[in-house]
Amino acid sequence: MQLLLIRHAQPEYARVNLGRADPSLTEQGLVQAGRLVEALAPYRIARLFSSPQLRALQTAQPLADRQKLPVEQIKGLAEYDYDLDHYIPFETAKELGSDAYKRILAGHLPDFVDAELFRTRVLTSVDQVVSSCAHEETAVIVAHGGVINIVLQDLLGLELPLTFPIEYASVTRILVSRTGRRRVASINETGHVRDTLRV
């Protein structure tokens, strides 16, 4: 089977007084999400999975509409910031020069994250997707930069959890053999949204 790992499109900055922040996409993000429809048109997509976070669900929706597929939410595919009362887009964090930004840039998870717990729930959730799909199927997972990086760290045997700067609405392809062996076919394909991304 084939897994297409999609990072959500560009989200808004968000901060709330109570509960957790769950930002929607920006206007640019909605454009990026729309472009995924044509970018993924060559694939015969059988299943569509998503993180429960709004930015991922909104990214998945145009594809779901075109493919006439339900969006199957899996909480374990949520980003490590799921319970925070704020969301700061990476480009804004860079401008602020935050400690979290510096850690992420160096390839490390923010210090508030239980790295092993995050890794375990992400890999368990991806296993759940693979086991629920037929071998000949192509499945899409719309998730987050941290989630995709954890999958790549596991498959490539990387030391750092955040090695790759996964771009908004990018496509990373994973191939799964009949024996269950997984290999990385591509990382961070962005041709369909290159003009919408910051350099």
Coordinates of N, CA and C in Angstrom, one line a residue, residues 45-199:
I45 N -7.1 7.2 -4.4 CA -7.2 7.3 -2.9 C -8.4 6.5 -2.4
A46 N -8.2 5.6 -1.5 CA -9.3 4.8 -1.0 C -9.7 5.2 0.4
R47 N -8.8 5.8 1.2 CA -9.1 6.1 2.6 C -8.5 7.5 2.9
L48 N -9.2 8.3 3.7 CA -8.7 9.6 4.1 C -8.8 9.8 5.6
F49 N -7.6 9.9 6.2 CA -7.5 10.0 7.7 C -7.0 11.4 8.1
S50 N -7.4 11.8 9.3 CA -6.9 13.2 9.7 C -6.8 13.2 11.2
S51 N -5.9 14.1 11.6 CA -5.8 14.6 13.0 C -7.1 15.3 13.3
P52 N -7.6 15.3 14.5 CA -8.8 16.0 14.9 C -8.7 17.5 14.9
Q53 N -7.5 18.0 14.8 CA -7.3 19.5 14.9 C -7.9 20.2 13.6
L54 N -8.5 21.3 13.8 CA -9.2 22.0 12.8 C -8.4 22.3 11.6
R55 N -7.1 22.7 11.8 CA -6.3 23.0 10.6 C -6.1 21.8 9.7
A56 N -6.0 20.6 10.3 CA -5.9 19.4 9.5 C -7.2 19.0 8.8
L57 N -8.3 19.1 9.6 CA -9.6 18.8 9.0 C -10.0 19.7 7.9
Q58 N -9.7 21.0 8.0 CA -10.0 21.9 6.9 C -9.1 21.7 5.7
T59 N -7.9 21.2 5.9 CA -7.0 20.8 4.8 C -7.5 19.6 4.1
A60 N -8.1 18.7 4.8 CA -8.6 17.4 4.3 C -9.9 17.6 3.5
Q61 N -10.7 18.6 3.9 CA -12.1 18.7 3.4 C -12.2 18.8 1.8
P62 N -11.4 19.7 1.2 CA -11.5 19.7 -0.3 C -11.2 18.4 -1.0
L63 N -10.3 17.7 -0.5 CA -10.0 16.3 -1.0 C -11.1 15.4 -0.7
A64 N -11.7 15.4 0.5 CA -12.8 14.6 0.8 C -14.0 14.8 -0.1
D65 N -14.2 16.1 -0.4 CA -15.3 16.5 -1.3 C -15.1 15.9 -2.7
R66 N -13.9 16.1 -3.2 CA -13.6 15.6 -4.5 C -13.7 14.1 -4.6
Q67 N -13.1 13.4 -3.7 CA -13.0 12.0 -3.7 C -14.3 11.3 -3.2
K68 N -15.2 12.1 -2.6 CA -16.4 11.6 -2.0 C -16.1 10.5 -0.9
L69 N -15.1 10.9 -0.1 CA -14.7 10.0 1.0 C -15.0 10.7 2.4
P70 N -15.3 9.9 3.4 CA -15.4 10.5 4.7 C -14.0 10.8 5.3
V71 N -13.9 11.8 6.1 CA -12.6 12.0 6.8 C -12.6 11.3 8.1
E72 N -11.8 10.3 8.3 CA -11.7 9.5 9.5 C -10.7 10.1 10.4
Q73 N -11.2 10.6 11.6 CA -10.4 11.3 12.5 C -9.7 10.3 13.5
I74 N -8.4 10.5 13.7 CA -7.7 9.7 14.7 C -7.0 10.6 15.6
K75 N -7.4 10.6 16.9 CA -6.8 11.6 17.9 C -5.3 11.4 18.0
G76 N -4.8 10.2 17.9 CA -3.4 10.0 18.0 C -2.5 10.6 16.9
L77 N -3.2 11.1 15.9 CA -2.4 11.9 14.8 C -2.3 13.4 15.1
A78 N -2.9 13.8 16.3 CA -2.8 15.2 16.7 C -1.3 15.6 16.9
E79 N -1.1 16.9 16.8 CA 0.3 17.4 17.0 C 0.6 17.5 18.5
Y80 N 1.8 17.6 18.8 CA 2.3 17.7 20.2 C 1.7 18.9 21.0
D81 N 1.2 19.9 20.2 CA 0.6 21.1 20.9 C -0.9 21.0 21.1
Y82 N -1.4 19.8 21.0 CA -2.9 19.6 21.0 C -3.6 20.3 22.2
D83 N -3.0 20.2 23.4 CA -3.7 20.7 24.6 C -3.3 22.1 25.0
L84 N -2.5 22.8 24.2 CA -2.1 24.2 24.5 C -3.2 25.2 24.3
D85 N -3.1 26.3 25.1 CA -4.0 27.4 24.9 C -3.6 28.4 23.8
H86 N -2.6 28.1 23.1 CA -2.1 29.0 22.0 C -1.5 28.2 20.9
Y87 N -1.6 28.8 19.7 CA -0.9 28.2 18.6 C -0.2 29.3 17.9
I88 N 1.2 29.2 17.7 CA 2.0 30.2 17.1 C 2.5 29.6 15.8
P89 N 2.1 30.0 14.6 CA 2.7 29.5 13.4 C 4.2 29.6 13.4
F90 N 4.9 28.7 12.8 CA 6.3 28.6 12.8 C 7.0 29.9 12.4
E91 N 6.4 30.5 11.3 CA 7.1 31.7 10.8 C 6.9 32.9 11.8
T92 N 5.8 32.9 12.6 CA 5.7 33.9 13.6 C 6.6 33.6 14.8
A93 N 6.7 32.3 15.1 CA 7.7 32.0 16.2 C 9.1 32.4 15.9
K94 N 9.4 32.3 14.6 CA 10.8 32.8 14.2 C 11.0 34.2 14.5
E95 N 10.0 35.0 14.1 CA 10.0 36.5 14.3 C 10.1 36.8 15.8
L96 N 9.5 36.0 16.7 CA 9.5 36.2 18.1 C 10.8 35.7 18.7
G97 N 11.5 34.8 18.0 CA 12.7 34.3 18.6 C 12.5 33.5 19.8
S98 N 11.4 32.7 19.9 CA 11.1 32.0 21.1 C 12.0 30.8 21.3
D99 N 12.1 30.4 22.6 CA 12.9 29.2 22.9 C 12.4 28.0 22.2
A100 N 11.1 27.8 22.1 CA 10.5 26.6 21.4 C 11.0 26.6 20.0
Y101 N 11.0 27.8 19.3 CA 11.4 27.9 17.9 C 12.9 27.5 17.8
K102 N 13.7 27.9 18.7 CA 15.1 27.5 18.7 C 15.3 26.0 18.8
R103 N 14.5 25.4 19.7 CA 14.6 24.0 19.9 C 14.2 23.2 18.6
I104 N 13.1 23.7 18.1 CA 12.6 23.0 16.9 C 13.6 23.2 15.7
L105 N 14.1 24.3 15.6 CA 15.1 24.6 14.5 C 16.3 23.7 14.7
A106 N 16.7 23.3 15.9 CA 17.8 22.5 16.2 C 17.4 21.0 16.1
G107 N 16.2 20.7 15.8 CA 15.7 19.3 15.6 C 15.1 18.6 16.8
H108 N 14.9 19.4 17.9 CA 14.3 18.9 19.1 C 12.9 19.2 19.3
L109 N 12.1 18.4 20.0 CA 10.8 18.8 20.3 C 10.8 19.8 21.4
P110 N 9.8 20.7 21.5 CA 9.7 21.7 22.6 C 9.8 20.9 24.0
D111 N 10.4 21.6 25.0 CA 10.6 21.0 26.2 C 9.4 20.6 27.0
F112 N 8.2 21.1 26.6 CA 7.0 20.7 27.3 C 6.4 19.4 26.8
V113 N 7.0 18.8 25.8 CA 6.5 17.6 25.2 C 7.2 16.3 25.8
D114 N 6.3 15.4 26.2 CA 6.8 14.0 26.6 C 7.2 13.3 25.3
A115 N 8.4 13.3 24.9 CA 8.8 12.8 23.6 C 8.5 11.4 23.4
E116 N 8.7 10.5 24.4 CA 8.4 9.1 24.2 C 6.9 8.8 24.0
L117 N 6.1 9.6 24.8 CA 4.6 9.4 24.7 C 4.1 9.9 23.4
F118 N 4.7 11.0 22.9 CA 4.3 11.5 21.6 C 4.7 10.5 20.5
R119 N 5.9 10.0 20.5 CA 6.4 9.1 19.5 C 5.5 7.8 19.5
T120 N 5.2 7.3 20.7 CA 4.4 6.1 20.8 C 3.0 6.2 20.2
R121 N 2.3 7.3 20.5 CA 1.0 7.5 20.0 C 0.9 7.8 18.5
V122 N 1.9 8.5 18.0 CA 2.0 8.7 16.6 C 2.2 7.4 15.8
L123 N 3.2 6.6 16.2 CA 3.5 5.4 15.5 C 2.4 4.4 15.7
T124 N 1.8 4.3 16.8 CA 0.6 3.4 17.0 C -0.5 3.8 16.1
S125 N -0.8 5.1 16.0 CA -1.9 5.6 15.1 C -1.6 5.2 13.6
V126 N -0.3 5.4 13.2 CA 0.0 5.1 11.8 C -0.1 3.6 11.6
D127 N 0.3 2.8 12.6 CA 0.1 1.3 12.5 C -1.4 1.0 12.4
Q128 N -2.3 1.7 13.1 CA -3.7 1.5 13.0 C -4.2 1.8 11.6
V129 N -3.7 2.8 11.0 CA -4.1 3.1 9.6 C -3.7 2.0 8.6
V130 N -2.4 1.6 8.7 CA -1.9 0.6 7.8 C -2.7 -0.7 8.0
S131 N -3.0 -1.1 9.2 CA -3.6 -2.4 9.5 C -5.1 -2.4 9.0
S132 N -5.7 -1.2 8.9 CA -7.1 -1.1 8.5 C -7.3 -1.0 7.0
C133 N -6.2 -0.9 6.2 CA -6.2 -0.7 4.8 C -5.8 -2.0 4.1
A134 N -6.4 -2.2 2.9 CA -6.0 -3.3 2.0 C -4.6 -3.0 1.4
H135 N -3.9 -4.0 1.0 CA -2.5 -3.8 0.5 C -2.5 -2.9 -0.7
E136 N -3.5 -3.1 -1.6 CA -3.5 -2.4 -2.9 C -4.0 -0.9 -2.8
E137 N -4.4 -0.5 -1.6 CA -4.9 0.8 -1.4 C -3.9 1.9 -1.2
T138 N -4.3 3.1 -1.6 CA -3.6 4.4 -1.2 C -4.4 5.1 -0.2
A139 N -3.8 5.4 0.9 CA -4.4 6.1 2.0 C -3.7 7.5 2.2
V140 N -4.5 8.5 2.6 CA -4.0 9.8 2.9 C -4.1 10.1 4.4
I141 N -3.1 10.6 5.0 CA -3.1 11.0 6.4 C -2.8 12.5 6.4
V142 N -3.8 13.3 6.8 CA -3.5 14.8 7.0 C -3.2 15.0 8.4
A143 N -2.0 15.5 8.7 CA -1.6 15.7 10.1 C -0.7 16.9 10.2
H144 N 0.5 16.8 10.8 CA 1.3 17.9 11.3 C 2.8 17.7 11.0
G145 N 3.5 18.7 11.1 CA 5.0 18.6 10.8 C 5.6 17.7 11.8
G146 N 5.3 17.8 13.1 CA 5.9 16.9 14.1 C 5.5 15.5 13.9
V147 N 4.3 15.2 13.6 CA 3.8 13.9 13.4 C 4.5 13.2 12.2
I148 N 4.6 14.0 11.1 CA 5.3 13.4 9.9 C 6.8 13.2 10.2
N149 N 7.4 14.1 11.0 CA 8.8 13.9 11.3 C 9.1 12.7 12.2
I150 N 8.2 12.4 13.1 CA 8.3 11.2 13.9 C 8.3 10.0 13.1
V151 N 7.4 9.9 12.1 CA 7.3 8.8 11.2 C 8.6 8.6 10.4
L152 N 9.1 9.7 9.9 CA 10.4 9.7 9.2 C 11.6 9.3 10.1
Q153 N 11.6 9.8 11.3 CA 12.6 9.5 12.2 C 12.7 8.0 12.4
D154 N 11.5 7.4 12.6 CA 11.4 5.9 12.9 C 11.9 5.1 11.6
L155 N 11.4 5.5 10.5 CA 11.7 4.8 9.3 C 13.2 4.9 8.8
L156 N 13.8 6.1 9.0 CA 15.1 6.4 8.6 C 16.2 6.2 9.7
G157 N 15.7 5.9 10.9 CA 16.7 5.7 12.0 C 17.4 7.0 12.3
L158 N 16.7 8.1 12.4 CA 17.4 9.4 12.6 C 17.5 9.6 14.1
E159 N 18.5 10.4 14.5 CA 18.8 10.7 15.9 C 17.8 11.7 16.4
L160 N 17.5 12.8 15.6 CA 16.7 13.9 16.1 C 15.2 13.7 15.6
P161 N 14.3 14.0 16.4 CA 12.9 13.9 16.1 C 12.3 14.8 15.0
L162 N 12.9 16.0 14.9 CA 12.4 17.0 14.0 C 13.5 17.4 13.0
T163 N 13.9 16.5 12.1 CA 15.0 16.7 11.2 C 14.5 17.5 10.0
F164 N 13.3 17.3 9.5 CA 12.9 17.9 8.2 C 12.0 19.1 8.4
P165 N 12.2 20.2 7.7 CA 11.3 21.3 7.7 C 10.1 21.1 6.8
I166 N 9.1 20.3 7.4 CA 8.0 19.9 6.6 C 7.1 21.1 6.3
E167 N 6.8 21.4 5.0 CA 6.1 22.6 4.6 C 4.6 22.4 4.6
Y168 N 3.9 23.5 4.7 CA 2.5 23.5 4.6 C 2.0 22.8 3.3
A169 N 1.0 21.9 3.5 CA 0.4 21.2 2.4 C 1.3 20.4 1.6
S170 N 2.4 20.0 2.2 CA 3.4 19.2 1.4 C 3.0 17.7 1.5
V171 N 3.6 16.9 0.6 CA 3.2 15.5 0.5 C 4.5 14.7 0.7
T172 N 4.4 13.7 1.6 CA 5.5 12.8 1.9 C 4.9 11.4 1.6
R173 N 5.6 10.6 0.8 CA 5.1 9.3 0.4 C 5.8 8.1 1.1
I174 N 5.1 7.2 1.7 CA 5.6 6.0 2.3 C 5.0 4.8 1.6
L175 N 5.8 3.8 1.2 CA 5.4 2.6 0.6 C 5.5 1.5 1.6
V176 N 4.4 0.7 1.6 CA 4.3 -0.5 2.6 C 4.2 -1.7 1.8
S177 N 5.1 -2.7 2.0 CA 5.1 -3.9 1.2 C 4.1 -4.9 1.8
R178 N 3.9 -6.0 1.1 CA 2.9 -7.0 1.6 C 3.4 -7.6 2.9
T179 N 4.7 -7.6 3.2 CA 5.2 -8.1 4.4 C 5.2 -7.1 5.5
G180 N 4.8 -5.9 5.2 CA 4.7 -4.8 6.2 C 5.9 -3.9 6.3
R181 N 6.9 -4.2 5.5 CA 8.1 -3.4 5.4 C 7.8 -2.0 4.8
R182 N 8.3 -1.0 5.5 CA 8.0 0.4 5.0 C 9.2 1.1 4.6
R183 N 9.1 1.9 3.5 CA 10.2 2.7 3.0 C 9.7 4.0 2.5
V184 N 10.6 5.0 2.6 CA 10.3 6.4 2.3 C 10.5 6.5 0.8
A185 N 9.4 7.0 0.0 CA 9.6 7.2 -1.4 C 9.9 8.7 -1.7
S186 N 9.3 9.6 -0.9 CA 9.6 11.0 -1.1 C 9.3 11.8 0.1
I187 N 9.9 12.9 0.3 CA 9.7 13.8 1.5 C 9.4 15.2 1.0
N188 N 8.3 15.8 1.6 CA 8.1 17.2 1.4 C 7.9 17.7 0.0
E189 N 7.1 17.0 -0.8 CA 6.8 17.5 -2.1 C 6.0 18.7 -2.1
T190 N 6.4 19.8 -2.7 CA 5.7 21.1 -2.6 C 5.5 21.8 -3.9
G191 N 5.7 21.2 -5.0 CA 5.6 21.8 -6.3 C 4.2 22.5 -6.5
H192 N 3.2 21.9 -5.9 CA 1.8 22.5 -6.1 C 1.5 23.7 -5.3
V193 N 2.4 24.0 -4.3 CA 2.2 25.2 -3.4 C 3.4 26.0 -3.3
R194 N 4.4 25.8 -4.1 CA 5.7 26.4 -3.9 C 5.6 27.9 -3.9
D195 N 4.7 28.5 -4.7 CA 4.6 30.0 -4.8 C 3.9 30.6 -3.6
T196 N 3.3 29.7 -2.7 CA 2.6 30.2 -1.6 C 3.4 30.1 -0.3
L197 N 4.6 29.6 -0.4 CA 5.4 29.3 0.8 C 6.4 30.4 1.0
R198 N 6.8 30.7 2.2 CA 7.8 31.7 2.5 C 9.2 31.0 2.2
V199 N 10.1 31.8 1.7 CA 11.4 31.3 1.4 C 12.2 31.2 2.6

